[in-house]
Short mmCIF file of C-alpha atoms in Angstrom, two decimals:
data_model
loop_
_atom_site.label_atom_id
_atom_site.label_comp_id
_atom_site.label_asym_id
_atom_site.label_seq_id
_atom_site.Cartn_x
_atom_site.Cartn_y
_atom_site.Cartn_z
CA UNK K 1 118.08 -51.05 -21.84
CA UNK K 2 115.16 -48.53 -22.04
CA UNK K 3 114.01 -49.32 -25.50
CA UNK K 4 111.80 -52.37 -24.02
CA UNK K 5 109.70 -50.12 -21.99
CA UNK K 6 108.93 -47.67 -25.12
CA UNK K 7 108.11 -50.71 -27.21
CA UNK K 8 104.64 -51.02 -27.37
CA UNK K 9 103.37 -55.20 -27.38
CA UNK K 10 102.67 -54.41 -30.72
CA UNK K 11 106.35 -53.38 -31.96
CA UNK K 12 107.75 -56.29 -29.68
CA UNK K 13 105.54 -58.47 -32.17
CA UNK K 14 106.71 -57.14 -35.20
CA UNK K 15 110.31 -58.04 -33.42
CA UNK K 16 110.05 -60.86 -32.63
CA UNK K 17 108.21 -61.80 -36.04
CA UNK K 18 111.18 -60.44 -37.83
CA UNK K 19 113.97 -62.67 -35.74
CA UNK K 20 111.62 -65.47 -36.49
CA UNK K 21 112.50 -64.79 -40.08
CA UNK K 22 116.08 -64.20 -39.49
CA UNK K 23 117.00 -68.05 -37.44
CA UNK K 24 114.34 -69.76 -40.31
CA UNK K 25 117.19 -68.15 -42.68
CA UNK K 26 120.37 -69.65 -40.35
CA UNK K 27 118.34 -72.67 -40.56
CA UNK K 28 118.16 -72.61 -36.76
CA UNK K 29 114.85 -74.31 -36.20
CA UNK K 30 113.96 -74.41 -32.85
CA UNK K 31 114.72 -70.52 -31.93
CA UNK K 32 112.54 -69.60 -34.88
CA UNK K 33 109.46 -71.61 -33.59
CA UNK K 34 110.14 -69.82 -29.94
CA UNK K 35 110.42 -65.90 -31.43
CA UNK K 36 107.06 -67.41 -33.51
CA UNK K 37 105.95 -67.87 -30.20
CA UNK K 38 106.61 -64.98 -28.41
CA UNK K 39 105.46 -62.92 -31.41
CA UNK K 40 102.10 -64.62 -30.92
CA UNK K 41 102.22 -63.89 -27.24
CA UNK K 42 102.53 -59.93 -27.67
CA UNK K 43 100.17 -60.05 -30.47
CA UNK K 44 97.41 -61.53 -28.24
CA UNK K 45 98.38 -58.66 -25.80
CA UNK K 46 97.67 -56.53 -27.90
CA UNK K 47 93.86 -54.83 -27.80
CA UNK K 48 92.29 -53.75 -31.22
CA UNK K 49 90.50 -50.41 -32.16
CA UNK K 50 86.56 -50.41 -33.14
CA UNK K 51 85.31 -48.23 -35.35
CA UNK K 52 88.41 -47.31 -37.48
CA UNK K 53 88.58 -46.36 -41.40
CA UNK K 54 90.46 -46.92 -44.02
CA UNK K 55 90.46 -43.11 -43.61
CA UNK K 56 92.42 -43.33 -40.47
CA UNK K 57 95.02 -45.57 -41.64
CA UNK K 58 95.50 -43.01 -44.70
CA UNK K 59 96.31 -40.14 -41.99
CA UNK K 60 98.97 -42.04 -40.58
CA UNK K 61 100.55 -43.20 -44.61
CA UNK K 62 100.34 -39.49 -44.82
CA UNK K 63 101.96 -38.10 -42.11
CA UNK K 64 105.14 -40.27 -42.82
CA UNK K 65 104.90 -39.11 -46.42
CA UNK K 66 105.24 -35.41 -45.75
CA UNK K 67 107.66 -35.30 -42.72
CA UNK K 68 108.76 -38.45 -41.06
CA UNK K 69 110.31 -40.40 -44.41
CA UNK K 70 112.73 -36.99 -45.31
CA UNK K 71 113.96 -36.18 -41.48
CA UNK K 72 115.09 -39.80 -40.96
CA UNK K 73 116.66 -40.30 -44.42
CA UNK K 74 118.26 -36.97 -43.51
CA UNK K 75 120.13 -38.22 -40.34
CA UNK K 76 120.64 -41.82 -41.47
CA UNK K 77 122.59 -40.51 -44.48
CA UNK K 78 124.76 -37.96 -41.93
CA UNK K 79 125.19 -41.59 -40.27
CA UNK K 80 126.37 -43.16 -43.23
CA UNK K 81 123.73 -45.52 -42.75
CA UNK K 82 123.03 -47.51 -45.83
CA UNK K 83 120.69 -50.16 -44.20
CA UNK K 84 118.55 -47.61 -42.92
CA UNK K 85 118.49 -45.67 -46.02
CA UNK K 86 117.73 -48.38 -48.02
CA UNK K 87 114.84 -49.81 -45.50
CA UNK K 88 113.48 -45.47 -45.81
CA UNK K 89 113.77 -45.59 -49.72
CA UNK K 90 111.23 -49.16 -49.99
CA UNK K 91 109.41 -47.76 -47.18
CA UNK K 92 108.67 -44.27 -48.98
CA UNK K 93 107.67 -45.86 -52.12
CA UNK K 94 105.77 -48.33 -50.52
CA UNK K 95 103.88 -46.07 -48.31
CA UNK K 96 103.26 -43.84 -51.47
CA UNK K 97 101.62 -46.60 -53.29
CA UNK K 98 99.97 -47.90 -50.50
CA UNK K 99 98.32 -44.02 -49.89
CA UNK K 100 96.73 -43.84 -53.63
CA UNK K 101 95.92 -47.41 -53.57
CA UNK K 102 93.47 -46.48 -50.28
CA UNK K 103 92.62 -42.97 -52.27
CA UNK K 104 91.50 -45.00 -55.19
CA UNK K 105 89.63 -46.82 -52.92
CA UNK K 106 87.60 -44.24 -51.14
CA UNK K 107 86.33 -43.46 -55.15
CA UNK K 108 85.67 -46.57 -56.24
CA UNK K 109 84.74 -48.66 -52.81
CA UNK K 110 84.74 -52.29 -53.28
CA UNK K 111 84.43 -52.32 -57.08
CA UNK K 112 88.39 -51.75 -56.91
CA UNK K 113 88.74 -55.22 -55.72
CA UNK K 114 85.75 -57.36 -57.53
CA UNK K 115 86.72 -60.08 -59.91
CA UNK K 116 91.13 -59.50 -59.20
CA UNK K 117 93.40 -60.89 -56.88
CA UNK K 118 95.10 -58.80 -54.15
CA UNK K 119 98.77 -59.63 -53.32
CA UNK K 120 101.74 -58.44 -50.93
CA UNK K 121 105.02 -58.80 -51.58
CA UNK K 122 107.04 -60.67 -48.60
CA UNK K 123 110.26 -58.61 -48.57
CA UNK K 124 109.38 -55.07 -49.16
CA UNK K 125 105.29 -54.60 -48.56
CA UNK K 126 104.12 -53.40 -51.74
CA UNK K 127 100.24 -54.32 -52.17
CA UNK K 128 99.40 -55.49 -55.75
CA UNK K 129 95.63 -55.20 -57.52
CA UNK K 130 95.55 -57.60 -59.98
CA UNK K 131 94.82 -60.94 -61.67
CA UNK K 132 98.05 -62.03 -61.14
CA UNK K 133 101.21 -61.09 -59.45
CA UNK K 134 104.08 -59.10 -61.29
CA UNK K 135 106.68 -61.14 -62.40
CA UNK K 136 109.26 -58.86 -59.88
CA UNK K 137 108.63 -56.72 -57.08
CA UNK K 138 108.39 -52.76 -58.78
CA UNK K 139 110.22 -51.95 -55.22
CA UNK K 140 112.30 -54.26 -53.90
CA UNK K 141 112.99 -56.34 -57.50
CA UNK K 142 112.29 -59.89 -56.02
CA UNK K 143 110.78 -62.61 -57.91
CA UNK K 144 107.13 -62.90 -58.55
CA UNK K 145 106.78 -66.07 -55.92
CA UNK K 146 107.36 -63.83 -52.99
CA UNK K 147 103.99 -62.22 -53.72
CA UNK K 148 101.57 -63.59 -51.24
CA UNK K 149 98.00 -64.10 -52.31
CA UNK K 150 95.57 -62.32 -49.74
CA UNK K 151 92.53 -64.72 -49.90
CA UNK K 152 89.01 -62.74 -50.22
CA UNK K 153 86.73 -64.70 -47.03
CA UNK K 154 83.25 -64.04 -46.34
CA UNK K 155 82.12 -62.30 -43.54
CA UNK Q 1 130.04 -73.55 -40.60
CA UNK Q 2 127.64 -76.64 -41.99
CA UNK Q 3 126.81 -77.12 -45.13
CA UNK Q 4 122.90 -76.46 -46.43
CA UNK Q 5 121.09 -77.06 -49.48
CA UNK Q 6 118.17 -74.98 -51.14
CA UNK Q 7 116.42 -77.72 -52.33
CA UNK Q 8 114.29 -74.97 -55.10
CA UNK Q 9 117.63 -74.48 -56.72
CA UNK Q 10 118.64 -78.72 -56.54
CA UNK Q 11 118.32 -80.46 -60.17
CA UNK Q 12 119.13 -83.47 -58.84
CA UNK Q 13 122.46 -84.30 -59.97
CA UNK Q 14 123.40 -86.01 -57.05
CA UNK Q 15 127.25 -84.97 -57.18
CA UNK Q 16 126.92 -84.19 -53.39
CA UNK Q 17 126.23 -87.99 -52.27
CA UNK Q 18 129.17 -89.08 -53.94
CA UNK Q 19 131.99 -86.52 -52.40
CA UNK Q 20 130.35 -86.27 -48.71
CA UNK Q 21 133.09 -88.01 -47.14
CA UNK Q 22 130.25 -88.74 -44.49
CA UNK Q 23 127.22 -89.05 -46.32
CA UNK Q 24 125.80 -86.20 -44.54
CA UNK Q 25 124.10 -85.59 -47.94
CA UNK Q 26 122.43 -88.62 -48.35
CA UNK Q 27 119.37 -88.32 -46.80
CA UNK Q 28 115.24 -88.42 -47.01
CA UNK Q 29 114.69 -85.67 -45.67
CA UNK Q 30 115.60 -83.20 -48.74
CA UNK Q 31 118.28 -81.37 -46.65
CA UNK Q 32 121.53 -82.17 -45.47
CA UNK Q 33 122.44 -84.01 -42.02
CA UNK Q 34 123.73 -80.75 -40.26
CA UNK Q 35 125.11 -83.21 -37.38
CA UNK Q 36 126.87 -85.65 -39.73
CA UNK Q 37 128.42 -82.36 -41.91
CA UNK Q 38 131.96 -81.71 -41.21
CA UNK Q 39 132.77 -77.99 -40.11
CA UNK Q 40 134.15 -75.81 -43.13
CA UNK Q 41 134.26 -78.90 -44.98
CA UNK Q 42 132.33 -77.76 -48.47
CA UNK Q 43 133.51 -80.40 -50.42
CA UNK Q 44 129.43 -80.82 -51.66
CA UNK Q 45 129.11 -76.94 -51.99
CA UNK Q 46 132.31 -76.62 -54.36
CA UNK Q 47 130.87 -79.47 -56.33
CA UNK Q 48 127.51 -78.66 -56.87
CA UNK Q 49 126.76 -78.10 -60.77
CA UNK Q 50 123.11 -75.96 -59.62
CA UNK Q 51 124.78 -73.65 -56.80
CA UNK Q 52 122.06 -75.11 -54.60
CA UNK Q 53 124.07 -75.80 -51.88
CA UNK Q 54 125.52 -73.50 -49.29
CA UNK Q 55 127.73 -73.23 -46.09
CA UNK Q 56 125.31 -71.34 -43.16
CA UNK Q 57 127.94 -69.48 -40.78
CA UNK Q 58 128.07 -70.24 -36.93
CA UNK Q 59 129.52 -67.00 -36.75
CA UNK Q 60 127.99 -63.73 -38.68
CA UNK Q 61 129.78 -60.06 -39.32
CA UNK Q 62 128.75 -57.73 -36.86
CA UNK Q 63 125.28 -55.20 -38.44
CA UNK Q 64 126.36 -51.56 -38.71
CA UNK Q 65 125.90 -50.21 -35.12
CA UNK Q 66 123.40 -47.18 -35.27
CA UNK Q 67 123.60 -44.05 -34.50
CA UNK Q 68 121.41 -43.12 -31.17
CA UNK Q 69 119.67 -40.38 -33.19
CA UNK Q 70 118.88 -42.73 -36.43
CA UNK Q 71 117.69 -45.35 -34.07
CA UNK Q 72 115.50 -43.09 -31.73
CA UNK Q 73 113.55 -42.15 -35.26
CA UNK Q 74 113.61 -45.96 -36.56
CA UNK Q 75 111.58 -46.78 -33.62
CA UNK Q 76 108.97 -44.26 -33.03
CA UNK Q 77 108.54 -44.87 -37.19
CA UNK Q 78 108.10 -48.44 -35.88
CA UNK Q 79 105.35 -47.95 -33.85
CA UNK Q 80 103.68 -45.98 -36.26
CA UNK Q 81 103.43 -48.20 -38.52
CA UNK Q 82 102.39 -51.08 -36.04
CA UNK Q 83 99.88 -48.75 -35.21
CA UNK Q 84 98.77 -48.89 -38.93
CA UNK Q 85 98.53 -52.96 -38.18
CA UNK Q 86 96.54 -52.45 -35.49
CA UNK Q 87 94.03 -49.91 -37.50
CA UNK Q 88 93.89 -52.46 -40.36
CA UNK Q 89 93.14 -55.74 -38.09
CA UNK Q 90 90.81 -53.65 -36.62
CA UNK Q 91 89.00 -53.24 -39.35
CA UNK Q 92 89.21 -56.59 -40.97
CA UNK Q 93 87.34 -57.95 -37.91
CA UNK Q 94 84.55 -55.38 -38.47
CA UNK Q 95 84.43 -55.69 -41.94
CA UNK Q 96 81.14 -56.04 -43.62
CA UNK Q 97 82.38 -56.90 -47.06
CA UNK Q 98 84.86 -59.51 -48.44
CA UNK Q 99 86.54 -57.06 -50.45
CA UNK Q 100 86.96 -54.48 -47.56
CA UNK Q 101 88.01 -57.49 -45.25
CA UNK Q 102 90.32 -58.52 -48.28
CA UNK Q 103 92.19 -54.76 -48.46
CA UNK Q 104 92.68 -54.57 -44.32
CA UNK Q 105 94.33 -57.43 -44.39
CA UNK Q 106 96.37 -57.02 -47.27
CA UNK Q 107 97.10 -53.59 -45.09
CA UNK Q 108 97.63 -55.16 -42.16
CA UNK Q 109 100.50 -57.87 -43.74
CA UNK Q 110 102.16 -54.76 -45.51
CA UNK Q 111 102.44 -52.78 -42.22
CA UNK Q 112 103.79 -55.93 -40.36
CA UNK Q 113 106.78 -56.33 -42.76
CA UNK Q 114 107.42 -52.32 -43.20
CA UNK Q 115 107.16 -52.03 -38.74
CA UNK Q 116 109.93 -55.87 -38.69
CA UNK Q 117 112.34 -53.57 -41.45
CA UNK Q 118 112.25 -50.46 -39.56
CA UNK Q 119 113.00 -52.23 -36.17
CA UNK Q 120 115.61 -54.34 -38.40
CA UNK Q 121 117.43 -51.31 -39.39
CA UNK Q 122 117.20 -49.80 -35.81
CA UNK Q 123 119.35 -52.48 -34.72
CA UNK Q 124 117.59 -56.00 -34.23
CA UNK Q 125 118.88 -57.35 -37.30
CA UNK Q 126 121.01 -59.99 -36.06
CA UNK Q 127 119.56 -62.61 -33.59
CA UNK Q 128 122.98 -63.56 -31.98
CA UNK Q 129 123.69 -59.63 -31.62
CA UNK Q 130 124.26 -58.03 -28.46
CA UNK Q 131 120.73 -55.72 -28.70
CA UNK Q 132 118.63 -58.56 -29.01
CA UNK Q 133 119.80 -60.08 -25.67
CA UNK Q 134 119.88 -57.46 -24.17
CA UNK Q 135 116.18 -57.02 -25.24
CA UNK Q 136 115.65 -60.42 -24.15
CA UNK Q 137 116.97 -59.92 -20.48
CA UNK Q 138 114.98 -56.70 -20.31
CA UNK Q 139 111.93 -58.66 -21.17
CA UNK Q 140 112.67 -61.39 -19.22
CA UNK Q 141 111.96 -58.99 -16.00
CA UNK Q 142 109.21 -57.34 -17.23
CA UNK Q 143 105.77 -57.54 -15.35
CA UNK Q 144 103.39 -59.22 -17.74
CA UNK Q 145 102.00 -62.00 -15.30
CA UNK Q 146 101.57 -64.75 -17.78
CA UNK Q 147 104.51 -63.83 -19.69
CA UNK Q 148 106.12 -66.91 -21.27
CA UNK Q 149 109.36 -67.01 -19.50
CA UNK Q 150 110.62 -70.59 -20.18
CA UNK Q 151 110.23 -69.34 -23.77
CA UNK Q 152 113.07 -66.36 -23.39
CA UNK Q 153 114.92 -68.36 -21.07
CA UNK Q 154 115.56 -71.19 -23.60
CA UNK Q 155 116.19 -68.09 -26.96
CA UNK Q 156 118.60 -66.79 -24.37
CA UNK Q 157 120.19 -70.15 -24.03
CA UNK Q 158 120.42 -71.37 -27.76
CA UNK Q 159 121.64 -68.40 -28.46
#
């Protein structure tokens, strides 16, 4: 299995994470709390960038936008893969919304986000600005109550 | 194949305590008593006026397997977007606002769940599937010295 050594710590987080999610679902307790645990573990591995902006997450929304999103869709759907198309189809429109949100941003600064809430939706990733959450996801359609509430902390 | 209940969907009708042959049901915990449950029973789950209970499968349908090409691109797209996470955290800890604190880590939740559904689709959907122990074994060996091996050990074992 080579795909272990291309996974960066970071991606073997995210893995683990998401098969934390998947026993909590089988109701299978115990291997959820260990993948929680192992997620942590690669997470604390992993060594975080100074300096960055807002800026240089944009580049990276961007550069799936214009290329990546189409070529994969592309060869899923010669697959006949309708997981993977429908993960690419949330993931396009999420990344889309996610690029104007930070656009809008870089015009208004932190006036975009004084007296509103900020949420994220659980299943899908779509960030919300407003008092309060939609009452379903625009993306992925699920109920309101999946939108977490990001918590505004002093610094 | 034990029977489960979503206790945000329960109204409390209570039909369930009275057909458990068991009384698996009938307990304080708010879920059922997955070791008193009989397999494939679903007596409660037929009987259930709210839908709120459920039968959770010892044995799941095989994912889709992926095409080498598809899953090649799911990945690298994987690691860009935990590369977005790590730009986002990175900011949140330098941030010298609320609000800008406030947006990274909105950023930095939304890239976690887009990176866990690309690596999902790529073929780590189910945990009992062949790719994720195989992933596990893989890990098991590699060289991180305080690598938490009792921990893969046991997933590799329950599972």
């Amino acid at each position: 299995m080579d795909d272990m050594h291309e996974l960066s710590v970071e991606s073997l987080s995210a893995l683990c994470s998401n098969l934390a999610k998947a026993c909590s679902k089988q109701l299978r307790t115990e291997e959820a709390s260990l993948f929680d645990q192992l997620a942590s573990y690669y997470k604390s591995k992993s060594k975080l960038p100074e300096g960055k902006q807002f800026t240089d997450y944009s580049a990276l929304v961007l550069k799936e936008l214009n290329k990546d999103y189409a070529e994969i869709s592309q060869q899923a759907a010669a697959d006949g893969d309708r997981g993977s198309l429908r993960a690419l189809t949330w993931g396009e429109k999420v990344s889309k919304i996610l690029k104007s949100l930070l656009d809008r941003y870089e015009k208004q600064k932190d006036s975009l986000l004084e007296n509103t809430n900020v949420f994220v939706c659980e299943i899908c990733g779509f960030i919300y600005i407003g008092n309060l959450p939609p009452e379903i996801c625009p993306i992925c359609k699920v109920p309101g109550f999946k939108m977490m509430k990001i918590q505004k902390e002093s610094v | 194949m034990h029977a489960a209940r979503n206790i945000r969907l329960c109204t409390k009708d209570c039909v369930c305590l009275f057909v458990c042959p068991t009384g698996a049901t009938d307990t304080e915990t708010g879920q059922i008593d997955f070791e008193k449950c009989l397999d494939g029973c679903r007596l409660c789950v037929d009987a259930c006026p709210s839908h709120a209970i459920y039968l959770v499968n010892d044995n799941y349908a095989s994912p889709q397997i992926k095409g080498q090409k598809t899953k090649a691109m799911l990945l690298k797209m994987a690691e860009n977007k935990a590369e977005q996470e790590k730009i986002a955290a990175g900011i949140a800890r330098e941030a010298k606002s609320p609000e800008v604190r406030q947006l990274a880590k909105a950023l930095e939740v939304s890239s976690r769940i887009s990176t866990e559904d690309c690596l999902r689709e790529a073929g780590y959907m189910l945990p009992q599937g062949a790719e994720v122990k195989q992933l596990l074994r893989a890990l098991l060996n590699s060289p991180h010295e305080d690598l938490p091996k009792e921990t893969i050990q046991r997933l590799l074992d329950l599972l």
